[in-house]
């Protein structure tokens, strides 16, 4: 249903701070839902713990909750398998919802005219952070 999910992890070493900051990033590209609709759901779970966010996404009855849930689950699995982190220590650092490519479609109208409209898509980027 969401074909272009790319998952990767980024590790940032900060020498000035004296400790290691670990970020796990998961991205979904070209999800066929408007970014405006996904942002409504993303604002609810921003800066929450992973357990609270998953619970909220299962209870929210909006169409934007499904792709966010899937991307968040991918980020959690990436953190557990690749970075060897515990699920209890993960917090959502940021969620970026950007506009993706759109499909141009036309609605037939009277007198041989057409009215154009856009079927919008979005890019979802979730960044997880391990609590110290």
PDB file of C-alpha atoms in Angstrom:
ATOM      1  CA  UNK A   1       0.000   0.000   0.000  1.00  0.00           C
ATOM      2  CA  UNK A   2       2.925   2.349   0.693  1.00  0.00           C
ATOM      3  CA  UNK A   3       5.509   1.240  -1.854  1.00  0.00           C
ATOM      4  CA  UNK A   4       8.448   3.578  -1.375  1.00  0.00           C
ATOM      5  CA  UNK A   5       9.380   3.218   2.268  1.00  0.00           C
ATOM      6  CA  UNK A   6      13.121   3.766   2.665  1.00  0.00           C
ATOM      7  CA  UNK A   7      14.549   3.231   6.104  1.00  0.00           C
ATOM      8  CA  UNK A   8      18.003   4.182   7.260  1.00  0.00           C
ATOM      9  CA  UNK A   9      19.702   5.191  10.480  1.00  0.00           C
ATOM     10  CA  UNK A  10      21.902   8.152  11.151  1.00  0.00           C
ATOM     11  CA  UNK A  11      24.359   8.383  13.989  1.00  0.00           C
ATOM     12  CA  UNK A  12      25.659  11.764  15.037  1.00  0.00           C
ATOM     13  CA  UNK A  13      28.759  12.078  17.217  1.00  0.00           C
ATOM     14  CA  UNK A  14      28.979  15.354  18.996  1.00  0.00           C
ATOM     15  CA  UNK A  15      32.455  15.980  20.410  1.00  0.00           C
ATOM     16  CA  UNK A  16      31.568  19.380  21.841  1.00  0.00           C
ATOM     17  CA  UNK A  17      28.810  17.956  24.017  1.00  0.00           C
ATOM     18  CA  UNK A  18      30.843  14.971  25.164  1.00  0.00           C
ATOM     19  CA  UNK A  19      28.204  12.317  24.533  1.00  0.00           C
ATOM     20  CA  UNK A  20      26.767  10.442  21.606  1.00  0.00           C
ATOM     21  CA  UNK A  21      23.467  11.541  20.062  1.00  0.00           C
ATOM     22  CA  UNK A  22      21.743   8.749  18.207  1.00  0.00           C
ATOM     23  CA  UNK A  23      18.968   9.414  15.719  1.00  0.00           C
ATOM     24  CA  UNK A  24      16.964   6.829  13.837  1.00  0.00           C
ATOM     25  CA  UNK A  25      15.253   8.045  10.666  1.00  0.00           C
ATOM     26  CA  UNK A  26      12.450   6.400   8.688  1.00  0.00           C
ATOM     27  CA  UNK A  27      10.990   7.874   5.511  1.00  0.00           C
ATOM     28  CA  UNK A  28       7.949   7.124   3.377  1.00  0.00           C
ATOM     29  CA  UNK A  29       7.900   8.667  -0.057  1.00  0.00           C
ATOM     30  CA  UNK A  30       4.965   9.445  -2.350  1.00  0.00           C
ATOM     31  CA  UNK A  31       2.204   8.329   0.004  1.00  0.00           C
ATOM     32  CA  UNK A  32      -1.075   9.018  -1.798  1.00  0.00           C
ATOM     33  CA  UNK A  33      -2.677  11.280   0.777  1.00  0.00           C
ATOM     34  CA  UNK A  34      -2.502  15.030   1.033  1.00  0.00           C
ATOM     35  CA  UNK A  35       0.196  16.365   3.330  1.00  0.00           C
ATOM     36  CA  UNK A  36      -2.329  18.702   4.917  1.00  0.00           C
ATOM     37  CA  UNK A  37      -4.357  15.719   6.145  1.00  0.00           C
ATOM     38  CA  UNK A  38      -1.312  13.872   7.463  1.00  0.00           C
ATOM     39  CA  UNK A  39      -0.088  16.945   9.355  1.00  0.00           C
ATOM     40  CA  UNK A  40      -3.295  16.971  11.397  1.00  0.00           C
ATOM     41  CA  UNK A  41      -2.415  13.554  12.803  1.00  0.00           C
ATOM     42  CA  UNK A  42       1.326  14.252  13.042  1.00  0.00           C
ATOM     43  CA  UNK A  43       0.717  17.240  15.314  1.00  0.00           C
ATOM     44  CA  UNK A  44      -0.953  14.941  17.837  1.00  0.00           C
ATOM     45  CA  UNK A  45       2.005  12.547  18.244  1.00  0.00           C
ATOM     46  CA  UNK A  46       4.916  14.976  17.879  1.00  0.00           C
ATOM     47  CA  UNK A  47       7.460  14.854  20.801  1.00  0.00           C
ATOM     48  CA  UNK A  48       5.784  11.891  22.505  1.00  0.00           C
ATOM     49  CA  UNK A  49       7.237   8.575  23.531  1.00  0.00           C
ATOM     50  CA  UNK A  50       6.920   5.740  21.064  1.00  0.00           C
ATOM     51  CA  UNK A  51       4.407   3.805  23.185  1.00  0.00           C
ATOM     52  CA  UNK A  52       2.141   6.840  23.577  1.00  0.00           C
ATOM     53  CA  UNK A  53       2.360   7.616  19.854  1.00  0.00           C
ATOM     54  CA  UNK A  54       1.467   4.061  18.793  1.00  0.00           C
ATOM     55  CA  UNK A  55      -1.472   4.057  21.190  1.00  0.00           C
ATOM     56  CA  UNK A  56      -2.705   7.403  19.881  1.00  0.00           C
ATOM     57  CA  UNK A  57      -2.380   6.328  16.236  1.00  0.00           C
ATOM     58  CA  UNK A  58      -4.474   3.211  16.812  1.00  0.00           C
ATOM     59  CA  UNK A  59      -7.243   5.322  18.368  1.00  0.00           C
ATOM     60  CA  UNK A  60      -7.297   8.178  15.835  1.00  0.00           C
ATOM     61  CA  UNK A  61      -9.950   7.645  13.169  1.00  0.00           C
ATOM     62  CA  UNK A  62      -8.333   9.604  10.365  1.00  0.00           C
ATOM     63  CA  UNK A  63      -6.900   8.352   7.094  1.00  0.00           C
ATOM     64  CA  UNK A  64      -3.524   9.960   7.805  1.00  0.00           C
ATOM     65  CA  UNK A  65      -2.977   7.732  10.844  1.00  0.00           C
ATOM     66  CA  UNK A  66      -2.282   4.556   8.826  1.00  0.00           C
ATOM     67  CA  UNK A  67       0.818   5.723   6.909  1.00  0.00           C
ATOM     68  CA  UNK A  68       2.194   7.408  10.039  1.00  0.00           C
ATOM     69  CA  UNK A  69       1.683   4.198  12.018  1.00  0.00           C
ATOM     70  CA  UNK A  70       3.485   2.134   9.399  1.00  0.00           C
ATOM     71  CA  UNK A  71       6.407   4.551   9.148  1.00  0.00           C
ATOM     72  CA  UNK A  72       6.719   4.743  12.938  1.00  0.00           C
ATOM     73  CA  UNK A  73       6.716   0.938  13.227  1.00  0.00           C
ATOM     74  CA  UNK A  74       9.479   0.806  10.611  1.00  0.00           C
ATOM     75  CA  UNK A  75      11.552   3.316  12.560  1.00  0.00           C
ATOM     76  CA  UNK A  76      11.081   1.314  15.760  1.00  0.00           C
ATOM     77  CA  UNK A  77      12.127  -1.921  14.063  1.00  0.00           C
ATOM     78  CA  UNK A  78      15.155  -0.173  12.611  1.00  0.00           C
ATOM     79  CA  UNK A  79      16.156   1.124  16.032  1.00  0.00           C
ATOM     80  CA  UNK A  80      15.785  -2.286  17.649  1.00  0.00           C
ATOM     81  CA  UNK A  81      17.476  -4.368  14.937  1.00  0.00           C
ATOM     82  CA  UNK A  82      20.170  -2.054  13.577  1.00  0.00           C
ATOM     83  CA  UNK A  83      21.044   0.272  16.450  1.00  0.00           C
ATOM     84  CA  UNK A  84      20.352  -2.261  19.264  1.00  0.00           C
ATOM     85  CA  UNK A  85      18.169   0.151  21.241  1.00  0.00           C
ATOM     86  CA  UNK A  86      15.317  -0.657  23.597  1.00  0.00           C
ATOM     87  CA  UNK A  87      11.807   0.368  22.573  1.00  0.00           C
ATOM     88  CA  UNK A  88      11.195   1.918  26.005  1.00  0.00           C
ATOM     89  CA  UNK A  89      13.976   4.452  25.496  1.00  0.00           C
ATOM     90  CA  UNK A  90      12.746   5.854  22.167  1.00  0.00           C
ATOM     91  CA  UNK A  91      11.137   9.281  21.783  1.00  0.00           C
ATOM     92  CA  UNK A  92       9.893  10.991  18.641  1.00  0.00           C
ATOM     93  CA  UNK A  93      12.295  13.861  18.057  1.00  0.00           C
ATOM     94  CA  UNK A  94      10.658  15.288  14.925  1.00  0.00           C
ATOM     95  CA  UNK A  95       8.119  14.498  12.238  1.00  0.00           C
ATOM     96  CA  UNK A  96       8.383  16.203   8.868  1.00  0.00           C
ATOM     97  CA  UNK A  97       5.509  16.032   6.414  1.00  0.00           C
ATOM     98  CA  UNK A  98       6.411  17.438   3.013  1.00  0.00           C
ATOM     99  CA  UNK A  99       4.420  17.704  -0.189  1.00  0.00           C
ATOM    100  CA  UNK A 100       5.211  15.006  -2.711  1.00  0.00           C
ATOM    101  CA  UNK A 101       4.492  14.823  -6.426  1.00  0.00           C
ATOM    102  CA  UNK A 102       0.915  15.281  -7.537  1.00  0.00           C
ATOM    103  CA  UNK A 103      -1.138  13.724 -10.294  1.00  0.00           C
ATOM    104  CA  UNK A 104      -2.925  16.140 -12.596  1.00  0.00           C
ATOM    105  CA  UNK A 105      -6.497  15.080 -13.315  1.00  0.00           C
ATOM    106  CA  UNK A 106      -9.417  16.777 -15.043  1.00  0.00           C
ATOM    107  CA  UNK A 107     -13.101  16.928 -14.254  1.00  0.00           C
ATOM    108  CA  UNK A 108     -15.370  17.283 -17.297  1.00  0.00           C
ATOM    109  CA  UNK A 109     -17.632  20.295 -17.241  1.00  0.00           C
ATOM    110  CA  UNK A 110     -20.339  21.829 -19.390  1.00  0.00           C
ATOM    111  CA  UNK A 111     -19.793  23.191 -22.889  1.00  0.00           C
ATOM    112  CA  UNK A 112     -16.780  20.969 -23.499  1.00  0.00           C
ATOM    113  CA  UNK A 113     -14.661  22.540 -20.793  1.00  0.00           C
ATOM    114  CA  UNK A 114     -12.559  20.828 -18.165  1.00  0.00           C
ATOM    115  CA  UNK A 115     -11.691  21.780 -14.600  1.00  0.00           C
ATOM    116  CA  UNK A 116      -8.221  20.637 -13.508  1.00  0.00           C
ATOM    117  CA  UNK A 117      -7.475  19.351 -10.023  1.00  0.00           C
ATOM    118  CA  UNK A 118      -4.482  17.748  -8.315  1.00  0.00           C
ATOM    119  CA  UNK A 119      -4.324  14.403  -6.528  1.00  0.00           C
ATOM    120  CA  UNK A 120      -1.700  15.219  -3.936  1.00  0.00           C
ATOM    121  CA  UNK A 121       0.818  12.974  -2.208  1.00  0.00           C
ATOM    122  CA  UNK A 122       3.222  13.461   0.676  1.00  0.00           C
ATOM    123  CA  UNK A 123       6.631  12.474   2.026  1.00  0.00           C
ATOM    124  CA  UNK A 124       6.780  11.412   5.684  1.00  0.00           C
ATOM    125  CA  UNK A 125      10.008  11.584   7.706  1.00  0.00           C
ATOM    126  CA  UNK A 126      10.098  10.432  11.337  1.00  0.00           C
ATOM    127  CA  UNK A 127      13.199  10.935  13.490  1.00  0.00           C
ATOM    128  CA  UNK A 128      13.487   8.923  16.717  1.00  0.00           C
ATOM    129  CA  UNK A 129      15.898   9.682  19.520  1.00  0.00           C
ATOM    130  CA  UNK A 130      17.101   7.516  22.395  1.00  0.00           C
ATOM    131  CA  UNK A 131      16.552   8.931  25.872  1.00  0.00           C
ATOM    132  CA  UNK A 132      19.711   9.162  27.957  1.00  0.00           C
TER     133      UNK A 132
END
